[in-house]
Amino acid sequence: MPTVVEPVLEIEGTPASRLREHAPLIVLAAIFAIAAVVAHPYDEAWSHLLRFWKGLPRPIADEGVSAIRSLGKGEVAVVLALAFGALGRRREAWRILCALLIVGVVVTLMKHGFARIRPSGGATYSFPSGDSATVAAVFSTLMVRSWRFAPLYALPILAVAFGRVHEGYHYPADVCAGISLGILASIAASWAPRPRWGWMNTRGWLMLLIAFLGVVWATQEWTERNHPFARPDVRMFVLVFGPVLAWRIALKHLRIGWWRNSSRWNLPAWAAPALLTVAILVLSLWFSGRSTLWDRDEPRFARATVEMVASGDYLVPSFNGEPRLHKPVLSYWLMSVPVRLFGSQEWSVRLPAVLGSIATCWLLWWTARTFLGSRAGHWPIAIFATCPLVMVCGTAATTDAVLVAFITAAMALFAARLVTSQPEEAVRPHWGTTLLMGTAIGCALLVKGPLGLVVPALAFAMTALLLRGSRTFSGAFWWHVGGACLIALALFFAWAIPANDATHGQFLREGFGKHVVGRMGTSFESHGGGFWYYAPVVLATFFPWIMLLPAAVSSQLAKRQGPLLRAYLFAWLIPSFVVMSAVATKLPHYILPIFPALALATAALVMLPRCELSARDRRWLAVGRWLAGIVGVALVIALIAAPWAHLLKALELPPRLAKNVARVPQIPGLLAPALSLALIIGVMIHAAWRYQGTLRLRGASAILASGMTVWAIVVGWQALPVVERLKLSKPLAQQIREHSAADVPIVVSGYDEASFHFYMDRGPIPRLGSTFEEWAAAPGRSILVTTDEHLRSQPALAQAHVAVIARVEGVNIANGALLR
């Protein structure tokens, strides 16, 4: 019997088919070759123009070139080729490697053959441009696979070519010739036979990628150590493109379908949520320590807690020696525990918010199981934890995350009694449930005042109203609801009455009269907006899950998840949204209490079988897809523009806009994280768009959840350390401690942010008035913390014996002002 031997090498397609496939590339190669010939006589003039031109876009070009430069390097191109192979695009990967080999040989021979000196002078030759040929070989190969993305693939080719001329390494004719050679090399590589070795699957390509990255990284470290002026091109590539490539490769090799359904692992129902919450806890704690406190709310709560621990007065919080009656006391009590155990650090004062978010995640999982059974899975946790607003508030030393945890606890207890009652029987809560519910509402009251009572009480009432035709709420139900509210009020007044007596009625006047009643009718500190203020806020802060949110509402309206869940969710959402929209003072985080309900509604949609999605649901899925696409594109544009926003100061803008632009600081080093974050959002939305368009909602949700996780990691790893360089309070406090004794008094004028009080940690710090004469004439030594602007306005200090012991420069995060 004859033996059939499988060929080791295989040539794909016929010559005619390959020529048709590459016809547009042949045209492009000819165009750039002609451009090189035409540009040659004018090389000197054009090179001088692109190297030494002046004007506003010049800084943009300089920073942009530094980020894109790495795509023209040979080692980076090989990394991209191996990454495509690890992603399953093995044909393109092999063609890119072959094209790079051709480019390397041809460009080297031509450089030595023409021996053209670079515009900036140098030991190496200029014609043709190897970087332009390299990037053209990579991205022209990708164009053949998908011509609709050809303009997108052309951007890095043109950007690298512009950068080579802009930096003085090549003439325009050099880069045009290099692009033409790269395209021709890509075409020639299509004729190279592709090996059919068994080990060249996606895992084999991944192993090659890891090994090659290790060699390149070690080589780069050695080069930088021995040649200090060497450019860290590979490091820049890893910072900008590494996270998105690593994420997509991880999704490919971990197989989305495996981890999106815990039943395939034969694990208990609680195992996947437990692993997920542990990961959220670790990431949140790490994120909490990556930045100093953000003015103004975080350090106000933190400093008040530190003063509470130091004084032992747990009845009335104080800030800088004065009673702080803006919020009730429970948040300070909760923060005081980790402060007493671990000291006044960033992560310790943020720990209650982190634990509050974790508690909310578990309560959502329990509530989802109450309504949907074991099929609820871990989706409510994944959706809630990856919302941007939850990520911010869940790692901030403020009240919002703790408030949401107690409100969710009250709503979870209510759901348990609602579902356990038989459909034909009246809803009869248990007194034990009532006690727990009242305790949860009372704690919410002690965290943020009336909002902790209003949200659950309105939700209970509206649920009864929506279910009036299908279920009977007995008189006992209303007694239990009233009893829970009375228990909550009793807990609140057990603290409020003594606190009001201790402050001689100031708590009632300021805490309730000003900060509750006053905020309802008047916008405080210009924090106002129209009735529809929170509609765009939800679109931005529930991103990227707005891709599924319209269809989630549609599925609930269709009652396919049952009338109980429908009534429960709408009773939680609608009254809270209307009440918060009617209040005059508005801030984005005020709407956070409805996010657990949004997460539950979205999770219920994800768990629906594809066959149960109606035509109306599919139309609303299309609406959500376009909403997410629009918001995603806006975020990508904003992130790309952010590093250069300070350049708008040079434009002639309307006075009001110019005043706001004047506050925009220049943030060196922000380009790499901004581009990386923009890439993650773009790739995430594109991939989820494809999954959602084919009704693979769990696959789309897995991409969204993992993408936002990677996005948060990049924010903590790259973006936050860059922004930290601009903050003033912590370095200023460190310098003062280094240059003065602990008993030297401190006064402030011009810079009195709460974060400085927290990091200085020296008790109450008085504030001076508009003049410094009295301070300068006072006997003894003291420290004045002020700004250069205030200092120049006080001529009396010129004659006084004043010495500058510390100087810092940065941005006042609270108002965006540049200070020295």
Coordinates of C-alpha atoms in Angstrom, one line a residue, residues 451 454 458 516-524 527-535 573-587 590-591 594:
L451 CA -30.0 59.3 50.5
V454 CA -34.6 57.5 50.2
L458 CA -38.7 54.4 47.2
V516 CA -28.9 68.3 52.6
V517 CA -31.7 70.9 52.1
G518 CA -29.3 73.5 50.7
R519 CA -27.9 71.1 48.0
M520 CA -31.4 70.2 46.9
G521 CA -32.3 73.7 45.9
T522 CA -28.9 75.3 45.1
S523 CA -25.9 74.0 43.2
F524 CA -22.9 74.1 45.6
H527 CA -21.7 71.5 40.7
G528 CA -24.9 71.8 38.9
G529 CA -26.6 70.7 35.7
G530 CA -29.9 70.2 33.9
F531 CA -32.4 67.5 34.6
W532 CA -30.8 65.2 32.0
Y533 CA -27.3 65.7 33.5
Y534 CA -27.0 62.0 34.5
A535 CA -28.0 60.6 31.1
L573 CA -33.6 52.5 38.9
I574 CA -36.4 55.0 38.2
P575 CA -37.0 56.7 41.5
S576 CA -33.3 57.0 42.3
F577 CA -32.6 58.5 38.9
V578 CA -35.5 60.9 39.1
V579 CA -34.6 62.1 42.6
M580 CA -30.9 62.6 41.9
S581 CA -31.8 64.4 38.6
A582 CA -34.1 66.8 40.5
V583 CA -31.5 67.7 43.1
A584 CA -29.8 71.0 42.1
T585 CA -26.2 69.9 43.2
K586 CA -24.9 67.3 40.8
L587 CA -21.7 65.3 40.7
Y590 CA -24.0 60.8 43.1
I591 CA -25.7 58.4 40.6
I594 CA -28.2 52.7 40.7

